[in-house]
Coordinates of C-alpha atoms and ligand atoms in Angstrom, one line a residue:
Chain A
X1 CA 73.4 48.5 -40.0
X2 CA 70.9 46.5 -42.1
X3 CA 73.2 45.5 -44.8
X4 CA 75.6 44.2 -42.0
X5 CA 72.7 42.0 -40.7
X6 CA 72.4 40.5 -44.2
X7 CA 76.0 39.7 -44.6
X8 CA 76.0 38.4 -41.1
X9 CA 73.0 36.1 -41.7
X10 CA 74.4 34.9 -45.2
X11 CA 77.8 34.0 -43.7
X12 CA 76.1 32.2 -40.8
X13 CA 73.9 30.1 -43.2
X14 CA 76.8 29.4 -45.5
X15 CA 78.7 28.1 -42.5
X16 CA 76.0 26.0 -41.2
X17 CA 75.5 24.4 -44.6
X18 CA 79.1 23.8 -44.9
X19 CA 79.0 21.8 -41.6
X20 CA 75.9 20.3 -42.0
X21 CA 76.3 18.8 -45.7
X22 CA 79.2 16.6 -44.9
X23 CA 77.3 15.1 -42.1
X24 CA 74.1 14.4 -44.3
X25 CA 76.4 12.6 -46.7
X26 CA 77.7 10.5 -43.8
X27 CA 74.2 9.8 -42.6
X28 CA 73.4 8.6 -46.2
X29 CA 76.5 6.7 -46.7
X30 CA 75.9 4.9 -43.3
X31 CA 72.8 3.1 -45.0
X32 CA 74.2 2.7 -48.3
X33 CA 75.4 -0.7 -50.0
X34 CA 76.1 0.5 -53.5
X35 CA 76.4 4.0 -54.7
X36 CA 78.3 3.9 -58.1
X37 CA 79.8 7.0 -59.8
X38 CA 77.5 8.8 -62.0
X39 CA 74.2 8.3 -60.0
X40 CA 73.1 11.1 -58.1
X41 CA 71.5 8.7 -55.5
X42 CA 72.4 5.4 -54.1
X43 CA 71.2 2.2 -55.7
X44 CA 70.8 0.1 -52.8
X45 CA 70.4 0.5 -49.0
X46 CA 71.2 -1.8 -45.9
X47 CA 71.5 -1.8 -42.2
X48 CA 74.7 -3.9 -42.1
X49 CA 76.5 -0.9 -40.5
X50 CA 74.4 -0.4 -37.6
X51 CA 73.8 -4.1 -37.1
X52 CA 77.5 -4.8 -36.8
X53 CA 77.9 -2.1 -34.2
X54 CA 74.9 -3.4 -32.2
X55 CA 76.1 -7.0 -32.5
X56 CA 77.6 -8.2 -29.1
X57 CA 79.8 -10.4 -30.7
X58 CA 81.9 -7.6 -32.6
X59 CA 82.3 -5.8 -29.1
X60 CA 81.7 -2.6 -30.6
X61 CA 80.0 -1.2 -27.8
X62 CA 82.2 -2.3 -25.3
X63 CA 84.8 -0.3 -27.1
X64 CA 82.4 2.8 -27.2
X65 CA 82.0 2.4 -23.4
X66 CA 85.8 1.9 -22.9
X67 CA 86.5 4.9 -25.0
X68 CA 84.2 7.2 -23.4
X69 CA 85.4 6.1 -19.8
X70 CA 89.0 6.6 -21.0
X71 CA 88.3 10.1 -22.3
X72 CA 86.4 11.0 -19.3
X73 CA 89.2 10.1 -17.1
X74 CA 91.6 11.8 -19.1
X75 CA 89.5 14.9 -19.1
X76 CA 89.1 14.9 -15.5
X77 CA 93.0 14.5 -14.9
X78 CA 93.8 17.0 -17.3
X79 CA 91.6 19.6 -15.7
X80 CA 93.0 18.8 -12.2
X81 CA 96.5 19.3 -13.6
X82 CA 95.7 22.3 -15.7
X83 CA 94.1 24.4 -13.0
X84 CA 97.1 25.1 -10.8
X85 CA 99.3 25.5 -13.7
X86 CA 96.6 28.0 -15.6
X87 CA 96.3 30.0 -12.3
X88 CA 100.2 30.5 -12.1
X89 CA 100.2 31.7 -15.6
X90 CA 97.2 33.7 -15.6
X91 CA 97.5 35.5 -12.3
X92 CA 101.0 35.4 -10.8
X93 CA 103.8 37.6 -12.1
X94 CA 107.1 35.7 -12.1
X95 CA 110.2 35.9 -14.5
X96 CA 110.2 34.0 -17.6
X97 CA 106.5 33.6 -17.6
X98 CA 106.3 34.3 -21.5
X99 CA 108.7 31.3 -21.9
X100 CA 106.7 29.1 -19.8
X101 CA 103.6 30.1 -21.7
X102 CA 105.3 29.1 -25.0
X103 CA 106.5 26.0 -23.5
X104 CA 103.3 24.7 -22.2
X105 CA 102.1 24.9 -26.0
X106 CA 105.1 22.7 -27.1
X107 CA 103.3 19.6 -27.3
X108 CA 100.8 21.0 -29.9
X109 CA 103.7 22.7 -31.8
X110 CA 105.8 19.8 -31.9
X111 CA 103.5 16.8 -33.0
X112 CA 103.3 14.2 -30.2
X113 CA 104.0 11.5 -33.0
X114 CA 107.6 12.9 -33.0
X115 CA 108.2 12.1 -29.2
X116 CA 105.8 9.1 -28.9
X117 CA 108.7 6.8 -29.7
X118 CA 110.6 8.2 -26.6
X119 CA 107.7 8.1 -24.6
X120 CA 107.1 4.4 -25.7
X121 CA 110.7 3.2 -24.5
X122 CA 110.0 5.2 -21.2
X123 CA 106.9 3.5 -20.6
X124 CA 108.0 0.1 -21.5
X125 CA 110.8 0.5 -18.6
X126 CA 108.3 1.8 -16.3
X127 CA 105.8 -1.0 -17.0
X128 CA 102.9 1.4 -18.3
X129 CA 103.3 0.2 -22.0
X130 CA 100.1 -1.9 -23.1
X131 CA 98.4 -0.6 -20.1
X132 CA 95.1 1.4 -19.6
X133 CA 97.0 3.7 -17.2
X134 CA 99.8 4.2 -19.8
X135 CA 97.3 5.3 -22.2
X136 CA 95.5 7.9 -19.9
X137 CA 99.0 9.3 -19.2
X138 CA 100.0 9.5 -22.8
X139 CA 96.6 11.2 -23.7
X140 CA 97.5 13.8 -21.3
X141 CA 100.3 15.0 -23.7
X142 CA 98.2 16.5 -26.4
X143 CA 95.4 17.5 -23.9
X144 CA 97.1 19.6 -21.4
X145 CA 98.3 22.5 -23.7
X146 CA 94.5 23.0 -24.8
X147 CA 93.5 23.1 -21.3
X148 CA 96.0 25.2 -19.9
X149 CA 95.7 27.6 -22.6
X150 CA 91.9 28.1 -22.2
X151 CA 92.1 28.4 -18.4
X152 CA 94.9 30.8 -18.5
X153 CA 92.8 33.1 -20.3
X154 CA 89.8 32.5 -18.0
X155 CA 92.1 33.1 -14.9
X156 CA 93.5 36.2 -16.6
X157 CA 90.0 37.5 -16.9
X158 CA 88.7 36.6 -13.3
X159 CA 92.0 37.6 -11.6
X160 CA 92.6 37.4 -8.0
X161 CA 90.4 40.2 -6.7
X162 CA 87.4 38.0 -5.9
X163 CA 89.5 35.6 -4.0
X164 CA 91.0 38.3 -2.1
X165 CA 87.7 39.5 -0.9
X166 CA 86.5 35.8 0.1
X167 CA 89.7 35.4 2.2
X168 CA 89.3 38.9 4.0
X169 CA 85.7 37.6 4.7
X170 CA 87.1 34.6 6.5
X171 CA 87.5 32.0 3.9
X172 CA 90.4 29.7 4.0
X173 CA 92.3 29.0 0.8
X174 CA 90.4 25.8 0.1
X175 CA 87.1 27.2 1.0
X176 CA 88.0 30.2 -1.6
X177 CA 88.7 27.7 -4.4
X178 CA 85.6 25.7 -3.9
X179 CA 83.1 28.4 -3.1
X180 CA 84.5 31.2 -5.3
X181 CA 87.0 30.4 -7.9
X182 CA 85.5 27.0 -9.2
X183 CA 82.1 28.7 -9.9
X184 CA 83.6 31.7 -11.5
X185 CA 85.7 29.7 -13.8
X186 CA 82.7 27.3 -14.6
X187 CA 82.2 28.5 -18.2
X188 CA 86.0 28.2 -19.0
X189 CA 86.0 24.7 -17.4
X190 CA 83.2 23.6 -19.6
X191 CA 84.9 24.6 -22.8
X192 CA 88.1 23.2 -21.8
X193 CA 86.5 19.9 -20.7
X194 CA 84.6 19.6 -24.0
X195 CA 87.7 20.2 -26.0
X196 CA 89.8 18.0 -24.2
X197 CA 87.4 15.1 -24.3
X198 CA 87.1 15.4 -28.0
X199 CA 91.1 15.5 -28.5
X200 CA 91.2 12.5 -26.3
X201 CA 88.5 10.7 -28.1
X202 CA 90.1 11.1 -31.6
X203 CA 93.7 10.0 -30.5
X204 CA 94.6 7.3 -32.7
X205 CA 98.3 6.8 -32.9
X206 CA 99.0 7.4 -29.4
X207 CA 96.6 5.0 -28.3
X208 CA 97.7 2.5 -30.8
X209 CA 101.4 2.8 -29.9
X210 CA 101.3 2.9 -26.1
X211 CA 98.2 0.6 -25.9
X212 CA 100.0 -2.0 -27.9
X213 CA 96.8 -3.2 -29.5
X214 CA 95.4 -4.3 -26.1
X215 CA 93.6 -1.2 -25.4
X216 CA 91.2 -0.8 -28.4
X217 CA 89.3 2.7 -28.7
X218 CA 86.7 3.9 -31.2
X219 CA 89.1 5.4 -33.8
X220 CA 91.1 2.2 -33.8
X221 CA 87.8 0.3 -34.9
X222 CA 87.1 2.8 -37.3
X223 CA 90.6 3.2 -39.0
X224 CA 90.7 -0.2 -40.9
X225 CA 87.3 0.5 -42.4
X226 CA 88.5 3.9 -43.7
X227 CA 91.7 2.5 -44.7
X228 CA 90.0 -0.4 -46.8
X229 CA 87.4 1.8 -48.4
X230 CA 84.3 0.2 -46.8
X231 CA 82.3 3.5 -46.7
X232 CA 79.3 2.1 -45.0
X233 CA 81.3 0.9 -42.0
X234 CA 83.3 3.8 -41.7
X235 CA 80.5 6.3 -41.9
X236 CA 78.4 4.3 -39.3
X237 CA 81.5 4.6 -37.1
X238 CA 81.8 8.4 -37.7
X239 CA 78.4 8.8 -36.8
X240 CA 78.6 7.0 -33.5
X241 CA 81.6 9.0 -32.9
X242 CA 80.0 12.3 -33.5
X243 CA 76.8 11.3 -31.5
X244 CA 79.1 10.3 -28.6
X245 CA 80.9 13.3 -28.5
X246 CA 77.7 15.4 -28.7
X247 CA 76.0 13.6 -25.9
X248 CA 79.1 14.0 -23.6
X249 CA 79.4 17.7 -24.4
X250 CA 75.5 18.0 -23.5
X251 CA 76.1 16.0 -20.1
X252 CA 79.0 18.2 -19.4
X253 CA 77.2 21.3 -19.7
X254 CA 74.1 20.1 -17.7
X255 CA 76.5 19.1 -14.8
X256 CA 78.1 22.5 -14.8
X257 CA 74.8 24.2 -15.1
X258 CA 73.1 22.1 -12.5
X259 CA 76.0 22.4 -10.1
X260 CA 76.0 26.1 -10.0
X261 CA 72.4 26.9 -10.5
X262 CA 70.8 27.5 -13.6
X263 CA 71.5 31.2 -13.3
X264 CA 73.4 32.4 -16.5
X265 CA 75.2 34.9 -14.6
X266 CA 78.3 34.3 -16.5
X267 CA 77.0 34.8 -19.9
X268 CA 76.0 38.7 -19.1
Chain B
X1 CA 87.7 46.7 18.7
X2 CA 91.2 46.8 17.8
X3 CA 93.8 49.5 17.9
X4 CA 96.1 49.2 14.9
X5 CA 99.7 50.1 14.7
X6 CA 101.9 50.1 11.8
X7 CA 105.5 50.3 12.5
X8 CA 108.0 51.1 9.8
X9 CA 106.1 49.1 7.0
X10 CA 107.7 48.9 3.7
X11 CA 106.8 47.4 0.4
X12 CA 108.7 46.8 -2.7
X13 CA 107.0 45.7 -6.0
X14 CA 109.3 44.7 -8.9
X15 CA 112.0 47.2 -7.7
X16 CA 109.6 49.8 -6.9
X17 CA 109.4 51.0 -3.6
X18 CA 105.6 51.5 -3.2
X19 CA 105.7 52.0 0.6
X20 CA 108.8 53.5 2.4
X21 CA 108.3 52.9 6.0
X22 CA 104.9 53.6 7.2
X23 CA 104.2 54.5 10.7
X24 CA 100.6 54.8 11.7
X25 CA 98.4 54.3 14.9
X26 CA 94.7 54.1 14.7
X27 CA 92.9 54.3 17.9
X28 CA 90.2 52.0 19.0
X29 CA 86.9 52.9 17.5
X30 CA 88.5 55.8 15.5
X31 CA 87.8 56.7 11.8
X32 CA 90.8 57.5 10.0
X33 CA 91.1 58.9 6.5
X34 CA 94.1 57.7 4.4
X35 CA 94.3 60.4 1.8
X36 CA 96.6 60.6 -1.3
X37 CA 96.8 60.7 -4.7
X38 CA 96.3 57.7 -7.3
X39 CA 99.1 55.2 -7.1
X40 CA 100.6 56.3 -3.9
X41 CA 100.3 52.9 -2.1
X42 CA 96.8 53.4 -0.4
X43 CA 95.3 50.0 -1.4
X44 CA 98.7 48.6 -0.7
X45 CA 98.6 49.5 2.6
X46 CA 95.2 48.3 3.3
X47 CA 96.1 44.8 1.8
X48 CA 99.0 44.6 4.0
X49 CA 96.9 45.3 7.1
X50 CA 94.3 42.8 6.0
X51 CA 97.1 40.2 5.3
X52 CA 96.6 39.8 1.6
X53 CA 100.2 41.1 1.2
X54 CA 103.1 40.5 3.6
X55 CA 105.3 43.6 4.2
X56 CA 109.0 43.4 3.2
X57 CA 109.7 44.8 6.6
X58 CA 108.2 46.3 9.7
X59 CA 105.3 45.1 12.0
X60 CA 101.7 45.4 12.4
X61 CA 100.1 45.2 15.8
X62 CA 96.4 44.9 16.7
X63 CA 95.9 45.6 20.3
X64 CA 99.7 45.6 20.9
X65 CA 100.0 42.1 19.6
X66 CA 101.9 41.4 16.2
X67 CA 99.7 39.8 13.7
X68 CA 102.0 39.6 10.8
X69 CA 102.2 35.9 11.0
X70 CA 98.3 35.4 11.3
X71 CA 96.7 34.3 8.0
X72 CA 94.1 36.5 6.4
X73 CA 91.1 34.8 7.4
X74 CA 91.9 34.8 11.1
X75 CA 92.7 38.5 11.3
X76 CA 89.3 40.1 11.8
X77 CA 90.0 42.8 9.4
X78 CA 87.5 43.3 6.3
X79 CA 88.1 45.2 3.2
X80 CA 85.4 46.8 1.1
X81 CA 87.1 47.2 -2.1
X82 CA 86.7 50.1 -4.5
X83 CA 84.7 47.9 -7.2
X84 CA 82.6 46.1 -4.5
X85 CA 83.6 42.6 -5.7
X86 CA 80.1 41.0 -5.1
X87 CA 80.2 37.3 -5.8
X88 CA 78.3 37.1 -9.1
X89 CA 77.0 33.6 -8.7
X90 CA 75.4 34.4 -5.2
X91 CA 72.2 36.3 -4.3
X92 CA 72.2 39.3 -2.2
X93 CA 71.4 37.3 0.8
X94 CA 74.0 34.6 -0.1
X95 CA 76.7 37.3 -0.5
X96 CA 76.0 38.9 3.0
X97 CA 75.6 35.5 4.6
X98 CA 79.1 34.3 2.9
X99 CA 81.2 35.6 5.9
X100 CA 78.8 34.1 8.6
X101 CA 78.9 30.7 6.6
X102 CA 82.8 30.6 6.7
X103 CA 82.8 31.4 10.5
X104 CA 80.5 28.3 10.8
X105 CA 77.6 30.2 12.3
X106 CA 74.4 28.1 12.4
X107 CA 71.5 28.6 9.7
X108 CA 68.9 30.0 12.1
X109 CA 71.4 32.6 13.6
X110 CA 72.7 33.3 10.2
X111 CA 69.4 34.1 8.8
X112 CA 68.7 36.4 11.8
X113 CA 71.8 38.3 11.2
X114 CA 71.3 38.5 7.3
X115 CA 67.8 40.0 7.8
X116 CA 69.4 42.6 10.4
X117 CA 72.0 43.6 7.8
X118 CA 69.4 44.0 5.1
X119 CA 67.3 46.1 7.2
X120 CA 70.5 48.2 8.3
X121 CA 71.3 49.0 4.8
X122 CA 67.8 49.3 3.7
X123 CA 67.8 46.8 0.9
X124 CA 64.5 45.0 1.5
X125 CA 63.1 43.2 -1.6
X126 CA 66.6 42.8 -3.1
X127 CA 67.3 39.7 -0.9
X128 CA 66.9 37.3 -4.0
X129 CA 68.4 39.5 -6.6
X130 CA 71.8 38.8 -8.2
X131 CA 74.5 41.5 -8.1
X132 CA 74.0 42.0 -12.0
X133 CA 70.6 43.0 -11.2
X134 CA 71.5 45.9 -8.7
X135 CA 72.2 49.4 -9.2
X136 CA 75.8 50.8 -8.3
X137 CA 74.5 52.2 -4.8
X138 CA 72.8 48.9 -4.2
X139 CA 75.9 46.9 -4.8
X140 CA 78.0 49.1 -2.5
X141 CA 75.5 48.8 0.3
X142 CA 75.6 45.1 0.0
X143 CA 79.2 45.2 0.0
X144 CA 79.2 46.9 3.3
X145 CA 76.4 44.9 4.6
X146 CA 78.5 41.7 3.8
X147 CA 81.5 43.3 5.5
X148 CA 79.6 44.4 8.8
X149 CA 77.7 41.1 9.0
X150 CA 80.8 39.3 10.4
X151 CA 81.1 42.1 13.0
X152 CA 85.0 42.8 12.2
X153 CA 87.1 44.4 14.5
X154 CA 88.6 46.5 11.9
X155 CA 86.9 47.9 8.9
X156 CA 89.1 48.8 5.8
X157 CA 87.1 50.9 3.3
X158 CA 89.1 51.4 -0.1
X159 CA 87.5 54.2 -1.8
X160 CA 84.1 52.9 -1.3
X161 CA 82.2 55.9 -2.7
X162 CA 84.5 56.8 -5.8
X163 CA 81.9 55.1 -8.2
X164 CA 78.9 56.6 -7.1
X165 CA 77.3 60.0 -8.2
X166 CA 77.5 63.1 -6.0
X167 CA 74.1 62.7 -4.2
X168 CA 74.4 59.2 -3.7
X169 CA 78.0 59.5 -2.4
X170 CA 76.9 62.2 0.1
X171 CA 74.0 60.0 1.6
X172 CA 76.3 56.8 1.5
X173 CA 78.9 58.8 3.4
X174 CA 76.5 59.9 6.3
X175 CA 75.2 56.2 6.3
X176 CA 78.6 54.7 6.8
X177 CA 79.7 57.3 9.2
X178 CA 76.6 56.6 11.3
X179 CA 77.1 52.9 11.4
X180 CA 80.7 53.4 12.2
X181 CA 79.9 55.6 15.1
X182 CA 77.1 53.3 16.2
X183 CA 79.1 50.2 16.2
X184 CA 82.3 51.8 17.0
X185 CA 84.5 49.8 14.5
X186 CA 87.9 51.0 14.1
X187 CA 87.9 52.2 10.7
X188 CA 90.4 53.2 8.0
X189 CA 88.9 55.0 5.0
X190 CA 91.0 55.3 1.9
X191 CA 90.2 58.3 -0.4
X192 CA 91.5 60.7 -2.8
X193 CA 88.8 63.0 -2.3
X194 CA 89.9 65.6 0.2
X195 CA 86.5 66.8 1.1
X196 CA 85.5 63.2 1.9
X197 CA 88.5 62.9 4.1
X198 CA 87.8 66.1 6.0
X199 CA 84.3 65.4 6.4
X200 CA 84.1 61.9 7.7
X201 CA 87.1 61.2 9.8
X202 CA 88.4 62.1 13.3
X203 CA 91.8 62.1 11.9
X204 CA 93.3 62.3 8.4
X205 CA 96.7 61.0 7.4
X206 CA 98.2 62.4 4.2
X207 CA 100.2 59.9 2.2
X208 CA 102.2 60.9 -0.6
X209 CA 104.7 58.8 -2.6
X210 CA 104.8 55.9 -0.1
X211 CA 105.3 57.9 3.0
X212 CA 103.0 59.5 5.3
X213 CA 103.5 63.1 5.3
X214 CA 101.2 64.4 7.9
X215 CA 98.6 63.0 10.2
X216 CA 96.0 65.1 12.3
X217 CA 92.5 66.2 12.7
X218 CA 90.9 67.6 9.6
X219 CA 91.3 71.2 10.7
X220 CA 95.1 70.9 11.5
X221 CA 95.8 69.1 8.3
X222 CA 93.9 71.8 6.4
X223 CA 95.1 74.8 8.3
X224 CA 98.5 73.9 9.0
X225 CA 100.0 71.9 6.3
X226 CA 103.5 70.6 7.0
X227 CA 104.6 71.1 3.8
X228 CA 103.6 72.8 0.1
X229 CA 103.0 69.1 -1.1
X230 CA 100.4 68.5 1.6
X231 CA 99.0 72.0 1.2
X232 CA 98.7 71.5 -2.7
X233 CA 96.9 68.4 -2.0
X234 CA 94.3 70.3 -0.5
X235 CA 93.5 72.5 -3.4
X236 CA 95.8 74.9 -5.7
X237 CA 97.7 77.5 -3.9
X238 CA 99.6 80.8 -4.4
X239 CA 103.2 80.9 -3.4
X240 CA 105.3 84.1 -3.2
X241 CA 109.0 83.8 -2.4
X242 CA 110.5 86.4 -0.3
X243 CA 112.5 87.2 3.2
X244 CA 111.4 87.8 6.6
X245 CA 113.2 90.7 8.1
X246 CA 112.4 91.9 11.5
X247 CA 108.6 91.1 11.6
X248 CA 108.1 91.9 7.8
X249 CA 107.7 89.9 4.8
X250 CA 109.7 91.3 2.1
X251 CA 108.7 90.2 -1.5
X252 CA 108.5 91.7 -4.9
X253 CA 105.2 93.4 -4.1
X254 CA 106.5 95.1 -1.2
X255 CA 106.9 95.0 2.5
X256 CA 104.2 93.3 4.7
X257 CA 103.8 93.1 8.4
X258 CA 103.8 89.4 9.8
X259 CA 104.6 89.8 13.4
X260 CA 107.1 87.3 13.8
X261 CA 110.6 86.0 12.5
X262 CA 111.1 82.4 11.2
X263 CA 113.4 81.6 8.6
X264 CA 115.0 84.0 6.6
X265 CA 114.0 82.7 3.1
X266 CA 110.5 81.8 3.0
X267 CA 107.7 80.9 0.7
X268 CA 104.4 82.6 1.7
X269 CA 101.4 80.2 1.0
X270 CA 98.2 82.2 -0.1
X271 CA 94.9 80.4 -0.8
X272 CA 92.9 81.7 -3.5
X273 CA 90.1 82.6 -1.4
X274 CA 92.3 84.5 1.2
X275 CA 92.9 87.2 -1.4
X276 CA 90.3 89.9 -1.1
X277 CA 89.8 92.0 -4.2
X278 CA 88.7 95.7 -4.1
X279 CA 88.9 98.7 -6.5
X280 CA 90.5 101.0 -4.1
X281 CA 93.6 100.7 -1.9
X282 CA 92.6 99.3 1.4
X283 CA 94.7 97.5 4.0
X284 CA 97.8 95.5 3.4
X285 CA 98.2 94.5 0.0
X286 CA 99.3 95.4 -3.7
X287 CA 97.8 96.3 -7.2
X288 CA 97.3 93.8 -9.7
X289 CA 95.4 93.3 -13.0
X290 CA 92.9 90.9 -13.8
X291 CA 93.9 88.5 -16.5
X292 CA 90.7 86.3 -16.9
X293 CA 87.7 85.5 -15.1
X294 CA 85.6 82.3 -14.8
X295 CA 82.1 82.3 -13.4
X296 CA 81.0 79.3 -11.7
X297 CA 77.7 80.5 -10.0
X298 CA 78.3 81.1 -6.4
X299 CA 81.7 82.1 -6.9
X300 CA 84.2 83.6 -9.5
X301 CA 87.6 82.3 -10.3
X302 CA 90.1 85.2 -11.3
X303 CA 93.7 84.8 -12.7
X304 CA 95.6 88.0 -11.8
X305 CA 98.9 89.3 -12.5
X306 CA 100.9 91.5 -10.1
X307 CA 104.6 92.4 -11.0
X308 CA 104.8 89.6 -13.4
X309 CA 103.7 87.0 -11.0
X310 CA 100.4 85.0 -11.7
X311 CA 98.2 84.8 -8.9
X312 CA 94.8 82.9 -8.5
X313 CA 92.1 84.1 -6.6
X314 CA 88.6 82.9 -5.6
X315 CA 85.9 85.5 -4.7
X316 CA 82.0 85.4 -4.2
X317 CA 80.0 87.0 -6.9
X318 CA 79.0 90.0 -5.1
X319 CA 81.3 92.5 -7.1
X320 CA 82.4 91.4 -10.2
X321 CA 85.6 92.6 -12.1
X322 CA 86.3 92.4 -15.6
X323 CA 89.4 91.5 -17.4
X324 CA 92.1 94.0 -17.6
X325 CA 90.7 95.9 -14.8
X326 CA 92.9 97.2 -12.0
X327 CA 92.3 95.8 -8.5
X328 CA 93.8 95.9 -5.1
X329 CA 94.6 92.6 -3.7
X330 CA 94.0 92.6 0.1
X331 CA 95.9 90.0 1.8
X332 CA 96.2 89.5 5.8
X333 CA 99.9 88.4 6.0
X334 CA 99.5 88.1 9.6
X335 CA 97.6 84.8 9.2
X336 CA 99.5 83.5 6.2
X337 CA 101.4 80.4 6.3
X338 CA 105.2 80.6 5.6
X339 CA 107.3 77.4 4.4
X340 CA 111.0 77.5 4.6
X341 CA 111.9 78.0 0.9
X342 CA 113.6 75.2 -0.7
X343 CA 116.9 76.0 -2.4
X344 CA 116.6 75.5 -6.2
Ligands
ATP1 N1 100.2 43.2 -7.0 C1 101.1 44.2 -7.3 N2 102.2 44.0 -8.1 C2 102.9 44.8 -8.7 N3 102.7 46.2 -8.5 C3 101.7 46.5 -7.7 C4 100.7 45.7 -7.1 N4 99.9 46.2 -6.6 C5 100.1 47.6 -6.6 N5 101.3 47.6 -7.3 C6 101.9 48.9 -7.5 O1 101.9 49.8 -6.4 C7 101.5 51.1 -6.5 C8 100.6 51.5 -5.6 O2 99.5 50.7 -5.9 P1 98.3 50.9 -5.0 O3 97.0 50.1 -5.5 O4 98.4 51.0 -3.5 O5 97.8 52.5 -5.3 P2 96.5 53.5 -4.7 O6 97.1 54.4 -3.7 O7 95.7 52.5 -4.1 O8 96.1 54.1 -5.9 P3 94.6 54.5 -6.4 O9 93.9 55.4 -5.6 O10 94.6 54.6 -8.0 O11 93.7 53.2 -6.2 C9 101.1 51.3 -7.9 O12 102.1 52.0 -8.9 C10 101.1 50.2 -8.6 O13 101.4 49.8 -9.8
MG2 MG1 93.4 51.9 -4.7

């Protein structure tokens, strides 16, 4: 027992170290002007990165807000679409269920890049190319599989019995959904929502293709710097990216917690 | 309160016929037990009555009116499920108030009703607790209070006592029976516990394999089972094959007076407690040998063999017999139940 405990702790610290150390280097890099090879520490520091981001003329902050808005909207739409699909897959029995479960994962198994051209042509015909709405739609492609997968498991666990109980006590289907189903699946919504938000926030290629350069998101600002080897700027944007994601996750958690009271009944 | 009628209700799940034409009448204010082994379709029957499943064919009437097309929430039949299903994100109070809220009852009235229910099920002090903080018995009382709060016309109890220990089960059973009598709610109690069914209800319906095999008062069902299947459900039985000839039952053991003729080929059903053991020949009966003995305090279970037939016997512990002892099995065949023998 005790030995297990040590192994557990060592593994945990190792993992934390592995996760933290790149971040530390990232933070250092974002303030570094010159860090020539054999030196252990950088030679010269500067604030060019953060100044650039905060400077209104670069529009970095506007892009940041657009990115967050876009990804929030994508998250919301994804969850709205995924809940009914996940309920069908998790609770109901029908023929070909296994097949549909596989099929819904297809966009993750087949890289969206592979079908992006087709989508692009279709969107041009529909007038969705180069629009905000088009980008939202195309982000749903890689997002929905994750959300459906997570929520299916959630529905498999909560099942239908609580809903049945609510119905016999006089609740209509809609009331049952709002008062019983949603609160019960809150933890699942939280994890699905966070994952989807990050998947959407990190999309580069799909945004680039469908947005046609009109819709600029955070990764699109970041990419040129990574490519050209400007590590200071790239690190700065990376940090902004990470902090944004973390803040959004905290906000989501707060909303869910507050909405369904702070009782942590579902973690028991 | 409603009178419930089920007419030829059938239900098929994935090519499996779970209910095969259930016909059942539950009178207004009656407490009826639905007794049957696991998987025979008891829960399915309740769900069909409540409207959670729709029957494949047949009709359900409440007070003579068909309710098959009325949605669940408007039927006025509440199920208390086996595993209570308290809403984990609501306190005891909120759980009990849930049905009232759905019925759009105003807050002051709701509060009075919840208070009343909490007093009724003796849960003072638990109002603000969450279900995860309650014991099994408390959870069950909350579930019952929640169901009773909306004053249902029909109460459907699905093995509500099966998760409780013996003592708690007994007190909950008495408690629920009292409430049922007081409020006069038409109630169906599903159970696979024969004693529970016999103790609590006005009538018992035995359901086996998706069909109602017998329905009657507890005494009728126990004393006069309609078939060996029903009889076996109320405890292990001994069966003796034989013939009835001119008022006598003739079998391997001998010839015994029955006083009536029925079918020529019969099976005599002898309950373990109907065999009396003595060490000398006395009354109608036959000799046997004790194979084994199991001591259970107030009673003793014997396994006997007579004429190569094994018999089970339950006796009180006044006079004990030892294994291998020769004993006289005294049986009153004039009170024995005879079934028509199945051709095998
Ligand atoms: N939703 C469902 N889908 C498919 N089959 C079902 C469903 N509900 C029940 N069944 C099947 O119907 C049969 C009867 O189930 P039911 O729950 O009515 O049994 P029961 O008499 O209540 O048993 P128990 O005493 O174990 O609760 C079982 O074989 C079960 O597998
Ligand atoms: Mg059941």
